[in-house]
Short mmCIF file of C-alpha atoms in Angstrom, two decimals:
data_model
loop_
_atom_site.label_atom_id
_atom_site.label_comp_id
_atom_site.label_asym_id
_atom_site.label_seq_id
_atom_site.Cartn_x
_atom_site.Cartn_y
_atom_site.Cartn_z
CA ASP A 196 0.00 0.00 0.00
CA PRO A 197 1.86 3.13 -1.17
CA SER A 198 -0.29 5.34 1.04
CA THR A 199 1.76 4.15 4.02
CA GLU A 200 5.03 5.33 2.51
CA VAL A 201 6.77 8.30 4.16
CA ARG A 202 8.37 11.07 2.13
CA PRO A 203 12.17 11.05 2.41
CA ASP A 204 14.00 13.91 4.14
CA PHE A 205 15.43 15.62 1.05
CA ALA A 206 17.02 18.30 3.29
CA GLY A 207 18.99 15.68 5.26
CA ASP A 208 22.59 14.58 4.92
CA LEU A 209 21.62 11.50 2.88
CA TYR A 210 20.62 13.73 -0.07
CA ALA A 211 23.45 16.30 0.31
CA GLU A 212 25.34 15.13 -2.81
CA ILE A 213 22.13 15.03 -4.89
CA ARG A 214 21.27 18.57 -3.80
CA ALA A 215 24.80 19.78 -4.67
CA ASP A 216 24.60 18.25 -8.16
CA LEU A 217 21.16 19.79 -8.80
CA ILE A 218 22.36 23.21 -7.55
CA THR A 219 25.27 23.05 -9.95
CA ALA A 220 23.11 21.83 -12.85
CA THR A 221 20.16 24.18 -12.41
CA GLY A 222 21.69 27.21 -10.70
CA ARG A 223 18.95 27.14 -8.08
CA THR A 224 19.35 27.64 -4.38
CA GLU A 225 19.49 24.70 -2.02
CA GLN A 226 15.98 25.39 -0.69
CA GLU A 227 14.58 25.56 -4.24
CA VAL A 228 16.21 22.19 -5.01
CA VAL A 229 14.72 20.67 -1.81
CA ASP A 230 11.25 22.01 -2.68
CA CYS A 231 11.58 20.63 -6.23
CA LEU A 232 12.50 17.16 -4.90
CA ILE A 233 9.54 17.25 -2.49
CA GLU A 234 7.08 18.27 -5.26
CA THR A 235 8.41 15.59 -7.61
CA TRP A 236 8.17 12.88 -4.98
CA ASP A 237 4.66 13.96 -3.89
CA ALA A 238 3.42 13.92 -7.48
CA GLY A 239 4.81 10.45 -8.10
CA HIS A 240 3.50 9.23 -4.74
CA GLN A 241 0.01 10.51 -5.44
CA GLU A 242 -0.02 8.75 -8.81
CA CYS A 243 1.09 5.50 -7.20
CA VAL A 244 -1.61 5.80 -4.54
CA HIS A 245 -4.23 6.52 -7.25
CA ASP A 246 -3.16 3.52 -9.36
CA TRP A 247 -3.11 1.24 -6.32
CA THR A 248 -6.59 2.38 -5.25
CA GLU A 249 -7.99 1.71 -8.73
CA LEU A 250 -6.37 -1.74 -8.70
CA GLN A 251 -7.92 -2.55 -5.32
CA GLU A 252 -11.37 -1.43 -6.52
CA ALA A 253 -11.03 -3.53 -9.69
CA GLU A 254 -9.99 -6.59 -7.68
CA ALA A 255 -12.88 -6.07 -5.24
CA LEU A 256 -15.33 -5.73 -8.15
CA ALA A 257 -13.97 -8.90 -9.79
CA ALA A 258 -14.22 -10.78 -6.48
CA ALA A 259 -17.82 -9.61 -5.97
CA GLU A 260 -18.73 -10.66 -9.52
CA ALA A 261 -17.13 -14.06 -9.00
CA ASN A 262 -19.02 -14.47 -5.74
CA ARG A 263 -22.32 -13.55 -7.44
CA ALA A 264 -21.60 -16.06 -10.20
CA LEU A 265 -20.79 -18.75 -7.61
CA CYS A 266 -23.99 -18.00 -5.67
CA ALA A 267 -26.02 -18.12 -8.90
CA GLN A 268 -24.47 -21.49 -9.80
CA GLU A 269 -25.15 -22.86 -6.31
CA ASP A 270 -28.77 -21.63 -6.51
CA GLU A 271 -29.19 -23.28 -9.90
CA GLU A 272 -27.75 -26.57 -8.63
CA ARG A 273 -29.98 -26.41 -5.54
CA ILE A 274 -33.08 -25.79 -7.66
CA GLN A 275 -32.10 -28.68 -9.93
CA ARG A 276 -31.64 -30.99 -6.92
CA GLU A 277 -34.99 -29.93 -5.48
CA THR A 278 -36.69 -30.45 -8.85
CA GLU A 279 -35.20 -33.93 -9.20
CA ALA A 280 -36.13 -34.78 -5.60
CA GLU A 281 -39.70 -33.60 -6.20
CA LYS A 282 -39.85 -35.68 -9.38
CA GLU A 283 -38.61 -38.75 -7.51
CA ARG A 284 -41.21 -38.19 -4.77
CA ALA A 285 -43.94 -37.86 -7.39
CA GLU A 286 -42.81 -41.11 -9.05
CA ALA A 287 -42.71 -42.84 -5.66
CA ASP A 288 -46.21 -41.57 -4.86
CA LYS A 289 -47.48 -42.99 -8.14
CA LYS A 290 -46.13 -46.42 -7.20
CA LYS A 291 -47.71 -46.38 -3.73
CA PRO A 292 -50.94 -48.37 -3.45
CA LYS A 293 -53.86 -46.00 -3.04
CA MET A 294 -56.84 -46.71 -0.84
CA ASN A 295 -60.20 -46.06 -2.39
CA GLY A 296 -62.40 -43.58 -0.64
CA PHE A 297 -65.32 -44.78 1.46
CA ASP A 298 -68.51 -43.33 2.82
CA GLU A 299 -68.48 -43.43 6.63
CA SER A 300 -72.26 -43.24 6.71
CA THR A 301 -72.66 -46.41 4.63
CA ALA A 302 -73.60 -49.45 6.68
CA VAL A 303 -72.06 -52.86 6.09
CA GLY A 304 -74.60 -55.44 5.14
CA ASP A 305 -75.09 -58.57 7.26
CA PHE A 306 -76.19 -60.75 4.35
CA LEU A 307 -73.89 -62.81 2.15
CA SER A 308 -75.10 -63.65 -1.32
CA PRO A 309 -75.28 -67.40 -1.87
CA CYS A 310 -72.47 -68.78 -4.00
CA PRO A 311 -72.91 -71.91 -6.09
CA ALA A 312 -70.29 -74.63 -6.32
CA GLN A 313 -67.35 -74.30 -8.72
CA TYR A 314 -68.72 -77.39 -10.43
CA ALA A 315 -71.93 -75.56 -11.37
CA ILE A 316 -70.14 -72.37 -12.40
CA GLN A 317 -67.77 -74.40 -14.59
CA LYS A 318 -70.73 -76.06 -16.25
CA LEU A 319 -72.26 -72.68 -17.07
CA THR A 320 -68.92 -71.39 -18.38
CA ASN A 321 -68.78 -74.35 -20.77
CA TYR A 322 -72.44 -73.82 -21.80
CA LYS A 323 -73.45 -77.20 -20.39
CA PHE A 324 -76.54 -78.30 -18.51
CA VAL A 325 -76.43 -78.14 -14.74
CA GLU A 326 -79.20 -78.90 -12.24
CA LEU A 327 -80.98 -75.95 -10.64
CA TRP A 328 -80.39 -77.55 -7.24
CA TYR A 329 -76.80 -76.18 -7.30
CA PHE A 330 -78.30 -72.68 -7.23
CA SER A 331 -80.65 -73.33 -4.35
CA LEU A 332 -79.87 -72.52 -0.72
CA ASP A 333 -79.20 -76.19 -0.03
CA GLY A 334 -76.86 -76.37 -3.02
CA CYS A 335 -74.94 -73.28 -1.93
CA ARG A 336 -74.64 -74.60 1.64
CA GLU A 337 -73.32 -77.88 0.25
CA ALA A 338 -70.82 -75.93 -1.90
CA LEU A 339 -69.58 -74.00 1.14
CA LYS A 340 -69.26 -77.18 3.17
CA SER A 341 -67.43 -78.94 0.33
CA SER A 342 -65.02 -76.04 -0.23
CA ARG A 343 -64.00 -76.22 3.43
CA SER A 344 -63.25 -79.93 3.19
CA ILE A 345 -61.19 -79.70 -0.03
CA ALA A 346 -57.69 -78.26 0.24
CA GLU A 347 -57.09 -75.12 -1.80
CA ASN A 348 -54.09 -76.72 -3.52
CA ASP A 349 -56.15 -79.69 -4.84
CA LEU A 350 -56.09 -79.09 -8.60
CA GLY A 351 -57.13 -80.99 -11.70
CA LEU A 352 -56.64 -80.78 -15.47
CA THR A 353 -59.34 -79.95 -17.99
CA ARG A 354 -59.33 -79.35 -21.76
CA ILE A 355 -60.65 -76.00 -23.00
CA ASP A 356 -60.36 -75.08 -26.68
CA ASP A 357 -57.82 -77.87 -27.25
CA GLN A 358 -55.67 -76.63 -24.39
CA LEU A 359 -55.06 -78.19 -21.00
CA THR A 360 -56.04 -75.93 -18.11
CA ILE A 361 -55.52 -76.37 -14.39
CA ARG A 362 -58.71 -75.96 -12.35
CA PRO A 363 -59.64 -76.53 -8.68
CA ALA A 364 -60.66 -80.12 -8.04
CA SER A 365 -64.06 -78.92 -6.82
CA ALA A 366 -64.84 -77.76 -10.37
CA PHE A 367 -64.94 -81.39 -11.63
CA LYS A 368 -66.91 -83.13 -8.91
CA GLY A 369 -70.68 -82.91 -8.67
CA SER A 370 -72.54 -83.26 -5.40
CA LYS A 371 -74.14 -86.58 -4.42
CA ALA A 372 -76.92 -84.56 -2.78
CA ALA A 373 -77.93 -82.86 -6.04
CA LEU A 374 -81.59 -83.25 -7.04
CA ALA A 375 -83.05 -83.28 -10.50
CA ASP A 376 -85.03 -80.19 -11.48
CA HIS A 377 -88.38 -82.03 -11.36
CA GLU A 378 -87.66 -83.18 -7.80
CA LEU A 379 -87.27 -79.65 -6.45
CA PRO A 380 -90.11 -78.09 -4.46
CA PHE A 381 -91.72 -75.30 -6.47
CA SER A 382 -90.62 -72.54 -4.05
CA THR A 383 -87.04 -73.85 -4.15
CA PHE A 384 -87.23 -74.02 -7.93
CA LEU A 385 -88.22 -70.35 -8.13
CA ARG A 386 -85.46 -69.15 -5.77
CA ALA A 387 -82.83 -71.28 -7.50
CA LYS A 388 -83.98 -69.91 -10.86
CA ASN A 389 -83.17 -66.35 -9.75
CA LEU A 390 -79.59 -67.20 -8.75
CA TYR A 391 -79.25 -69.25 -11.93
CA LEU A 392 -80.12 -66.19 -14.03
CA VAL A 393 -77.55 -64.10 -12.15
CA GLN A 394 -74.84 -66.69 -12.75
CA ILE A 395 -75.51 -67.11 -16.48
CA SER A 396 -75.32 -63.34 -16.78
CA LYS A 397 -71.88 -63.43 -15.12
CA ALA A 398 -70.91 -66.25 -17.49
CA LYS A 399 -71.78 -63.86 -20.36
CA TRP A 400 -74.35 -66.04 -22.01
#
């Protein structure tokens, strides 16, 4: 920092020879030579201080600009990270299983619709005749009882459209308790007919 420099003592012994040479060369008095040396040094010193100050301001400006650029880059990287994180969260939310909404005021019914045996449903699927007894209350109770007694892993093979298909064993075995249609009481016949119509609709007849 040139502003800390101290002007030399041009009137001191250290500059005696320089003063004598300048007196001889210029014909000036000693005091005039000392004043000239002081003015020359001050002018040069002020120029040095001015140049140094401008250099410091330029360096400070460059440092501030570099800092702004660094901050801008860090902000851009942060925004990019946040955007990617938000995208990942959105993708993760899409993959999460969603629970369907429900109406809290809706009551749960205490009645289970009767379900015929797999044997009867398989017959309907294949467009084959099946006794209406399988669609009566007795037939559905028998189907429920039979399904409890047959292991879930009991499977059998059947041919559908020239292809072998694995089906539950219960789909191949009729019930020994099944009654022919003409043996059903009329009231049972009517109730069984209703479930029969529901099942053929599900079978897409």
